[in-house]
PDB file of C-alpha atoms in Angstrom:
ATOM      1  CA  UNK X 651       0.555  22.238  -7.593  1.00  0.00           C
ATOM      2  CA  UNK X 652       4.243  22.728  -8.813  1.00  0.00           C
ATOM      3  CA  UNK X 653       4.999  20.105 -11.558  1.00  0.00           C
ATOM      4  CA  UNK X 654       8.064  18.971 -10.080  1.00  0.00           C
ATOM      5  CA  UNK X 655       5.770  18.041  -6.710  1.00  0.00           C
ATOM      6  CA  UNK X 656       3.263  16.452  -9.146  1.00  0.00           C
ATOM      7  CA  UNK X 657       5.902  14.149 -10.584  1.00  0.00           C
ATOM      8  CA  UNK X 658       6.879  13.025  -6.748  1.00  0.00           C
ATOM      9  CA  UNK X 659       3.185  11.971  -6.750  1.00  0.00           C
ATOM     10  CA  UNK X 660       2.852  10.676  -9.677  1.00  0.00           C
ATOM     11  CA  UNK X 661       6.278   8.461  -8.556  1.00  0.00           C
ATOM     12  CA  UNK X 662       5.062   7.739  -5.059  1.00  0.00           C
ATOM     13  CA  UNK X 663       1.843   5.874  -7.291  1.00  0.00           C
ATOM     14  CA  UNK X 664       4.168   4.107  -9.610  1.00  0.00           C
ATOM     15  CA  UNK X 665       6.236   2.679  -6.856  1.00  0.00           C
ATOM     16  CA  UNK X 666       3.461   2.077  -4.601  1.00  0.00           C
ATOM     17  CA  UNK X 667       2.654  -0.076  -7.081  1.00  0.00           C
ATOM     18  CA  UNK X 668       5.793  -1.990  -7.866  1.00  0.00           C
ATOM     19  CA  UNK X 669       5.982  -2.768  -4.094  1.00  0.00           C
ATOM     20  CA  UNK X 670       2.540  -4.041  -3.939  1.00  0.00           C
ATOM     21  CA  UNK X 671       2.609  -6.187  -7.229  1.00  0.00           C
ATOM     22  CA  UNK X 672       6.196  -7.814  -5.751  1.00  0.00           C
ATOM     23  CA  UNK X 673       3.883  -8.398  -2.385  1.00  0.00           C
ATOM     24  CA  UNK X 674       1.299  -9.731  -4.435  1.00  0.00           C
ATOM     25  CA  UNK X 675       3.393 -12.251  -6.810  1.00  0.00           C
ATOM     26  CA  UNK X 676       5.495 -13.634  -3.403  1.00  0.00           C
ATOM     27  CA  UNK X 677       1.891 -14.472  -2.291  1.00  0.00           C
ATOM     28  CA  UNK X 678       0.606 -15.621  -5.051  1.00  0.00           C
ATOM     29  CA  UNK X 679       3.843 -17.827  -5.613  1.00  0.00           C
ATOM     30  CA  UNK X 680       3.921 -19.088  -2.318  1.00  0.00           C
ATOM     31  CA  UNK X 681       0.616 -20.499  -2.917  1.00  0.00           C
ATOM     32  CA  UNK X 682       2.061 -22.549  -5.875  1.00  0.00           C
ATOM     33  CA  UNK X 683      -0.648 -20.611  -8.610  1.00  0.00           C
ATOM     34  CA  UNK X 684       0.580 -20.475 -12.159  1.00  0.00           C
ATOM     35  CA  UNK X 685       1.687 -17.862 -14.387  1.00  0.00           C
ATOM     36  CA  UNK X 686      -1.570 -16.442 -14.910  1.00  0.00           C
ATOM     37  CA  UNK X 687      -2.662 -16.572 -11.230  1.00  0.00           C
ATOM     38  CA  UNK X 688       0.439 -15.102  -9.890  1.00  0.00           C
ATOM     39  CA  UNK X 689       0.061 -11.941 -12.774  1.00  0.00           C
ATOM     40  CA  UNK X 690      -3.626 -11.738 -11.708  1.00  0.00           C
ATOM     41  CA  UNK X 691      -3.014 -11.136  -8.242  1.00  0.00           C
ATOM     42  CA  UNK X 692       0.236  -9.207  -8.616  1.00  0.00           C
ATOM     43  CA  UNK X 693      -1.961  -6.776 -10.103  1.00  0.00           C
ATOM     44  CA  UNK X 694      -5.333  -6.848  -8.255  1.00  0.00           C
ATOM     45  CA  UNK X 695      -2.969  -6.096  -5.158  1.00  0.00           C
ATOM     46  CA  UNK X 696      -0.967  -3.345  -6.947  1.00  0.00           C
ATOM     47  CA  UNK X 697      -4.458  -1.487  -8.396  1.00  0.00           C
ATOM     48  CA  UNK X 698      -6.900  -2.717  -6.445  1.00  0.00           C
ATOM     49  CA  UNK X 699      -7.027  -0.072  -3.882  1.00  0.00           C
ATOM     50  CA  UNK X 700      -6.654   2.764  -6.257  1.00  0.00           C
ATOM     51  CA  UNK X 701      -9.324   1.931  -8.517  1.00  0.00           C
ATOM     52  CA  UNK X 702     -11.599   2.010  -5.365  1.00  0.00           C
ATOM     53  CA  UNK X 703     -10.449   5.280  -4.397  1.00  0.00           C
ATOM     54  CA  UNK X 704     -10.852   6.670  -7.866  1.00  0.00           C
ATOM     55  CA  UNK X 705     -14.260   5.311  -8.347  1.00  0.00           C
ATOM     56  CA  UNK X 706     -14.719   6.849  -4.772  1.00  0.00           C
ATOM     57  CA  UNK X 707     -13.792  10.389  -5.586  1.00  0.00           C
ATOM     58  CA  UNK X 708     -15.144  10.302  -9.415  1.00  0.00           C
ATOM     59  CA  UNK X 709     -11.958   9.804 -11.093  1.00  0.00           C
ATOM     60  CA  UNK X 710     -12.914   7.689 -13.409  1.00  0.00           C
ATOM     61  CA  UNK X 711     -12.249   5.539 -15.862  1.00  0.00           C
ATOM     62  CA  UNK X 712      -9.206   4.675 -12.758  1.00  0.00           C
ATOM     63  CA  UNK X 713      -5.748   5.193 -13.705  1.00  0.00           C
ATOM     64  CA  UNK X 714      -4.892   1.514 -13.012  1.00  0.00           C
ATOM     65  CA  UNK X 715      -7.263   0.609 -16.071  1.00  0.00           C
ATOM     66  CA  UNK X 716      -6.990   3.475 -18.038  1.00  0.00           C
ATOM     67  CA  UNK X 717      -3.144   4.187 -17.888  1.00  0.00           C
ATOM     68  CA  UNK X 718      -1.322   1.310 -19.273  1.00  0.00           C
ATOM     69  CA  UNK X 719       1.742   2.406 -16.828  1.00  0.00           C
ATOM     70  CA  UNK X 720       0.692   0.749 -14.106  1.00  0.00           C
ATOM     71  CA  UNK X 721      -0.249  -2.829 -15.957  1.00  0.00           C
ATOM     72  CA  UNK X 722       3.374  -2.886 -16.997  1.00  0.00           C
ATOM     73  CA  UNK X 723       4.743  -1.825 -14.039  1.00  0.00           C
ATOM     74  CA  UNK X 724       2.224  -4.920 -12.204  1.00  0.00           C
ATOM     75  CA  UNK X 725       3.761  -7.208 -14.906  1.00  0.00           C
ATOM     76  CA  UNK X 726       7.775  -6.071 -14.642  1.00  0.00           C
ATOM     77  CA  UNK X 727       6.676  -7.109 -10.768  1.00  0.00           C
ATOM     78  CA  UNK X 728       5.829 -10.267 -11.445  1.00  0.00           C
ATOM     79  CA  UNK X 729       8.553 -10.998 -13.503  1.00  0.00           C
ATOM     80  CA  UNK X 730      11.299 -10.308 -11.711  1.00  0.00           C
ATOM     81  CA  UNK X 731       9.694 -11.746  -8.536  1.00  0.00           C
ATOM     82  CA  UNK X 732       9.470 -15.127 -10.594  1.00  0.00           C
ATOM     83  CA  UNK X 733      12.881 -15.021 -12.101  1.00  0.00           C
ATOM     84  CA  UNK X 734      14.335 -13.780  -9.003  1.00  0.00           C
ATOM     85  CA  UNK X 735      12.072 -15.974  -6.254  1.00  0.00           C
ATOM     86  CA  UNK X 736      14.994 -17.726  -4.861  1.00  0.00           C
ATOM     87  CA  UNK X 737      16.688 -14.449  -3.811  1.00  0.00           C
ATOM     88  CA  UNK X 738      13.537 -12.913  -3.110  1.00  0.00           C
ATOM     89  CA  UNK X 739      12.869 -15.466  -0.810  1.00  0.00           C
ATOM     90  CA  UNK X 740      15.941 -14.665   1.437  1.00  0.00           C
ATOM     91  CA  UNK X 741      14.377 -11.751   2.626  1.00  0.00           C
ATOM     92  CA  UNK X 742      12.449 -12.133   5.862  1.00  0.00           C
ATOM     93  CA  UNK X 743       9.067 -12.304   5.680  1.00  0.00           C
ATOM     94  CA  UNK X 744       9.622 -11.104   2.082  1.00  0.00           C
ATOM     95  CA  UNK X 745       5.419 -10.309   1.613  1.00  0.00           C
ATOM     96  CA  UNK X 746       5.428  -8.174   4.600  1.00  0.00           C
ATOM     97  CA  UNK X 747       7.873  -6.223   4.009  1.00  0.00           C
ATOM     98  CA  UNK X 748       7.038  -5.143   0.636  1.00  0.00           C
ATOM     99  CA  UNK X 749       3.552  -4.897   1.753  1.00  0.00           C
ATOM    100  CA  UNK X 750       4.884  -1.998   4.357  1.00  0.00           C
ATOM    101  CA  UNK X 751       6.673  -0.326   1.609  1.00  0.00           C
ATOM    102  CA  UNK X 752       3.471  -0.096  -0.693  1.00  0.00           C
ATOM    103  CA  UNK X 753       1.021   0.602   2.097  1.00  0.00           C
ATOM    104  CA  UNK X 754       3.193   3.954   3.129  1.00  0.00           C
ATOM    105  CA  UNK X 755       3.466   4.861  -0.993  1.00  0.00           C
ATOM    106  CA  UNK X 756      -0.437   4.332  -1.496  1.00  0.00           C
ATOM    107  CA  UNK X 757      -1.881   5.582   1.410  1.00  0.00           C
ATOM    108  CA  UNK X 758       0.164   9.099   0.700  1.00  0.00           C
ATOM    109  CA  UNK X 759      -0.885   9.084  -2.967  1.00  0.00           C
ATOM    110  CA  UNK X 760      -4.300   8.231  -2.436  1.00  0.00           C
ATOM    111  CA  UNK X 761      -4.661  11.034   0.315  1.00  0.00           C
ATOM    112  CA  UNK X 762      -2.746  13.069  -1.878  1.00  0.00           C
ATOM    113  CA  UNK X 763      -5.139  12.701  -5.003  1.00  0.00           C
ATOM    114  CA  UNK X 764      -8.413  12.755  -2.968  1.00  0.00           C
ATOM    115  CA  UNK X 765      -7.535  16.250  -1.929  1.00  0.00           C
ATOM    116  CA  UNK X 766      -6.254  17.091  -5.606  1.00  0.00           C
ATOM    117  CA  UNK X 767     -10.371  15.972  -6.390  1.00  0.00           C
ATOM    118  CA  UNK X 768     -11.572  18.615  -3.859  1.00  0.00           C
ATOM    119  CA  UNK X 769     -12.794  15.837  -1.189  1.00  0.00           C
ATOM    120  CA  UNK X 770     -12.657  17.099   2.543  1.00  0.00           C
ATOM    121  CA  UNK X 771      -9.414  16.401   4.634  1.00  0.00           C
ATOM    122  CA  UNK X 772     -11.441  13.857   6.592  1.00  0.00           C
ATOM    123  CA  UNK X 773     -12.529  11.912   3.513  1.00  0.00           C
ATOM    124  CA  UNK X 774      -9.053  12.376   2.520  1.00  0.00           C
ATOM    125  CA  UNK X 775      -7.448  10.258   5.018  1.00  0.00           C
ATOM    126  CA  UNK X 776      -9.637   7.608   4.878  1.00  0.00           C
ATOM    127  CA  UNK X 777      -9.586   6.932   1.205  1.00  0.00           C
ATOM    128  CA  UNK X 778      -5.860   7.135   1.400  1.00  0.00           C
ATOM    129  CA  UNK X 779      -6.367   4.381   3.711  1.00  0.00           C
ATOM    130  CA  UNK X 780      -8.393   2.025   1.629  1.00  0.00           C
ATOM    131  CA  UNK X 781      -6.136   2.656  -1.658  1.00  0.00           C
ATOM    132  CA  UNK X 782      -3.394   1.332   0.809  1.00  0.00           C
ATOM    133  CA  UNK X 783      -5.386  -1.926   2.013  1.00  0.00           C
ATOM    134  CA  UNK X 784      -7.425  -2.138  -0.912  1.00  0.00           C
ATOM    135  CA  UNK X 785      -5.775  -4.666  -2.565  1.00  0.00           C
ATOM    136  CA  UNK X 786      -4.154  -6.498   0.299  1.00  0.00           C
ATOM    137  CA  UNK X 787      -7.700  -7.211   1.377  1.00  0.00           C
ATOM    138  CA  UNK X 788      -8.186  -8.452  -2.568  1.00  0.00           C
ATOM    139  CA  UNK X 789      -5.084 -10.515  -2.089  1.00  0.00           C
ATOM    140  CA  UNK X 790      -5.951 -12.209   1.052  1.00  0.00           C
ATOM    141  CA  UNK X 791      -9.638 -12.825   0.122  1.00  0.00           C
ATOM    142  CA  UNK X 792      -8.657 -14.587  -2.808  1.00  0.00           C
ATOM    143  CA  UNK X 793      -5.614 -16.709  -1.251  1.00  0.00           C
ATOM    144  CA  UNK X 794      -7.974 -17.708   1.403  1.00  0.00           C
ATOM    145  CA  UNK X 795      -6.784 -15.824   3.696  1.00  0.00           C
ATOM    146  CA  UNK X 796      -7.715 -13.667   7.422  1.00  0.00           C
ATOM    147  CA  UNK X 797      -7.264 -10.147   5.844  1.00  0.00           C
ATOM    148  CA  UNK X 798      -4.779  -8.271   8.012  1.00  0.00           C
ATOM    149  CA  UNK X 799      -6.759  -5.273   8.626  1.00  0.00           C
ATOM    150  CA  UNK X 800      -9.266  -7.856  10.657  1.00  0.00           C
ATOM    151  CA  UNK X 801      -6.333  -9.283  12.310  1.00  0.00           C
ATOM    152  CA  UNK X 802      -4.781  -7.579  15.414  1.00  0.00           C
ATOM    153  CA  UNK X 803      -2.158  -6.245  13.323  1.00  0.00           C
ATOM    154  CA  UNK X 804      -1.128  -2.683  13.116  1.00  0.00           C
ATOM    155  CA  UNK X 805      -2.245  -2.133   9.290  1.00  0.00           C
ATOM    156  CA  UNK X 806      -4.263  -0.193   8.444  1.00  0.00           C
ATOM    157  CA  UNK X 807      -4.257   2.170  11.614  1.00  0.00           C
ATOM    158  CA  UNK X 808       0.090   2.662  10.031  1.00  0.00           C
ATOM    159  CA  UNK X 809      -1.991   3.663   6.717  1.00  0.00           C
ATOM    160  CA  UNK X 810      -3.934   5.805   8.688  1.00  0.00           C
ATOM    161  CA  UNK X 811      -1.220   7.839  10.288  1.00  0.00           C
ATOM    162  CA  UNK X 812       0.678   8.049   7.081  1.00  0.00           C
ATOM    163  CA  UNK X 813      -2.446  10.113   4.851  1.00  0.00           C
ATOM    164  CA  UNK X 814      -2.851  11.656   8.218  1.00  0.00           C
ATOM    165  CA  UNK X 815       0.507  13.670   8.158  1.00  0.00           C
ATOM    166  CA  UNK X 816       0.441  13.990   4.625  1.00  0.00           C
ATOM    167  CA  UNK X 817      -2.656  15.370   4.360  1.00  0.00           C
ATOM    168  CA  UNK X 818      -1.363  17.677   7.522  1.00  0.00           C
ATOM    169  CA  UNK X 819       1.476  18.874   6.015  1.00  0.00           C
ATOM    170  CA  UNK X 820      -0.834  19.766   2.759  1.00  0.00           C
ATOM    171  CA  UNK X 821      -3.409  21.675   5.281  1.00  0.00           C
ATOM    172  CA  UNK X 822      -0.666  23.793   6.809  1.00  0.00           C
ATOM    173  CA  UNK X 823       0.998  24.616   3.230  1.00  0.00           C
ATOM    174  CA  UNK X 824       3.904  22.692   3.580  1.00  0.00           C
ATOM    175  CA  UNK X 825       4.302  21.072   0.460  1.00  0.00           C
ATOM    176  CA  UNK X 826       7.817  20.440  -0.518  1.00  0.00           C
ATOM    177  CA  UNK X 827       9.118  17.481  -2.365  1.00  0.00           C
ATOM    178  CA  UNK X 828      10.187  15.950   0.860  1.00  0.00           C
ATOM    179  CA  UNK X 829       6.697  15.930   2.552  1.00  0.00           C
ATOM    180  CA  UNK X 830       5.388  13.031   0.705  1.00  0.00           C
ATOM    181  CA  UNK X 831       8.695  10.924   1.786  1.00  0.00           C
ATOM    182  CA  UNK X 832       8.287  11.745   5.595  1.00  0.00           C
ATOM    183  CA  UNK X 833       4.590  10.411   5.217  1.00  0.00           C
ATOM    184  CA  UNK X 834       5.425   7.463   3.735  1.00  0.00           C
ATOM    185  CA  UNK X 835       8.289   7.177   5.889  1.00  0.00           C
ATOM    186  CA  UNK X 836       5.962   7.591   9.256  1.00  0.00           C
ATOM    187  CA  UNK X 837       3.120   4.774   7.613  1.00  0.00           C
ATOM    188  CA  UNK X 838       6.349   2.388   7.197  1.00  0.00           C
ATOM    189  CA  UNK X 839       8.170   2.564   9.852  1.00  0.00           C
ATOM    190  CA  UNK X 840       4.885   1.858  12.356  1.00  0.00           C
ATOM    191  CA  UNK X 841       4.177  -0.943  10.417  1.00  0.00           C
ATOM    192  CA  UNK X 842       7.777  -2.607  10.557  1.00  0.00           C
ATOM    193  CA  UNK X 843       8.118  -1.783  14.269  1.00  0.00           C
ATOM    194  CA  UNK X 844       5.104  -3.626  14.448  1.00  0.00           C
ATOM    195  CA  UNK X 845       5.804  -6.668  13.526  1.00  0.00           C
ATOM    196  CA  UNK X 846       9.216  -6.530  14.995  1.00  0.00           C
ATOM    197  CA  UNK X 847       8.422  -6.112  18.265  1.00  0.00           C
ATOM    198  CA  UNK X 848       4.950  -7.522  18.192  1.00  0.00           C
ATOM    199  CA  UNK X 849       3.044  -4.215  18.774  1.00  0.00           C
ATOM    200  CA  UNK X 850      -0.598  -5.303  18.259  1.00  0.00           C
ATOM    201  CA  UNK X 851      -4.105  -3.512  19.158  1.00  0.00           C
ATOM    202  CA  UNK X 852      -5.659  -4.491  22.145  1.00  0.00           C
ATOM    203  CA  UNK X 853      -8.866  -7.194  21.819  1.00  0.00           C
ATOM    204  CA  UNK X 854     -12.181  -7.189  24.604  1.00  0.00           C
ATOM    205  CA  UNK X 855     -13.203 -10.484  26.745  1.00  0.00           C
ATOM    206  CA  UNK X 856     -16.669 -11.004  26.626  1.00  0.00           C
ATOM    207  CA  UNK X 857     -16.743 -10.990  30.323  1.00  0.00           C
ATOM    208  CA  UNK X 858     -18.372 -14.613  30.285  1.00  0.00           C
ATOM    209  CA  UNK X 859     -17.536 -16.864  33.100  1.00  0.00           C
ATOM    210  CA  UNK X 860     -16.314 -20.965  32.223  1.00  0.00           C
TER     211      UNK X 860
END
């Protein structure tokens, strides 16, 4: 792989992570935990998913415990989301939307890096789906919370698509530095139109009679 498409990648995973850690800490905040809570989750949500995926594909030890990059990055996070909460908070449905942003950045990466590891394009997509609702299942477990991939939501199914044309455009041989974007792009924008105008998967009656 060209370096310069590596370093896309490799800033895809970094951001990825920034958006989930800010996702993470609104929770977390929200739920009225302390310092130490709202750092703990910041980061199990940030490099939850991945270190799944890399245990998944051998990678190990995983890059969010063994590279020190993506601890501080986790921690920057949580910072700013404390110092800046107020303004934060003036975003709609501020946990959501950075949620959307990290699920597109993961679910490329971890697609991305699966194939990098020589796993099939099938096994591919679907561990770039779980390092993109890895840790928001981590998050919602531990907040006491429905996870959203059980929910009716259109989660992970957006995290889905997104490895899915990434790991297309890899297939075919076009790899540019503007593939990755379009992925993540695809994965984000489902999600958001989601929740905007309510798009949700259809549920089964039981067919009992009352």
């Amino acid at each position: 792989m060209h370096p310069h498409v590596h370093a896309v990648y490799a800033f895809l995973d970094l951001t990825g992570t920034f958006a989930f850690a800010v996702s993470g800490a609104v929770a977390a905040r929200q739920r009225r935990l302390d310092l130490f809570g709202i750092a703990t989750v910041a980061f199990m949500v940030a490099c939850g998913g991945g270190i799944v995926r890399d245990v998944c594909i051998g990678a190990t030890p995983p890059v969010g415990l063994s590279n020190w990059h993506y601890l501080a990055v986790s921690l920057v996070a949580s910072a700013l989301t404390i110092i800046a909460y107020p303004q934060v908070r003036r975003l709609r449905q501020p946990v959501l939307f950075f949620d959307a942003i990290g699920l597109g950045l993961f679910a490329v990466s971890g697609a991305e890096k699966s194939l990098v590891y020589g796993q099939s394009v099938e096994l591919a997509i679907l561990l770039g789906t779980v390092s993109a609702v890895g840790g928001g299942v981590m998050r919602d477990v531990v907040l006491s919370r429905v996870p959203a991939i059980l929910e009716r939501d259109i989660y992970a199914l957006a995290a889905l698509l997104g490895a899915a044309v990434q790991v297309g455009f890899i297939y075919v041989g076009w790899i540019d530095w503007w593939t990755p974007w379009f992925a993540t792009a695809v994965c984000v924008v489902v999600r958001l139109a989601s929740l905007y105008f309510g798009w949700r998967l259809p549920v089964f009656a039981d067919g009992a009679k009352r």
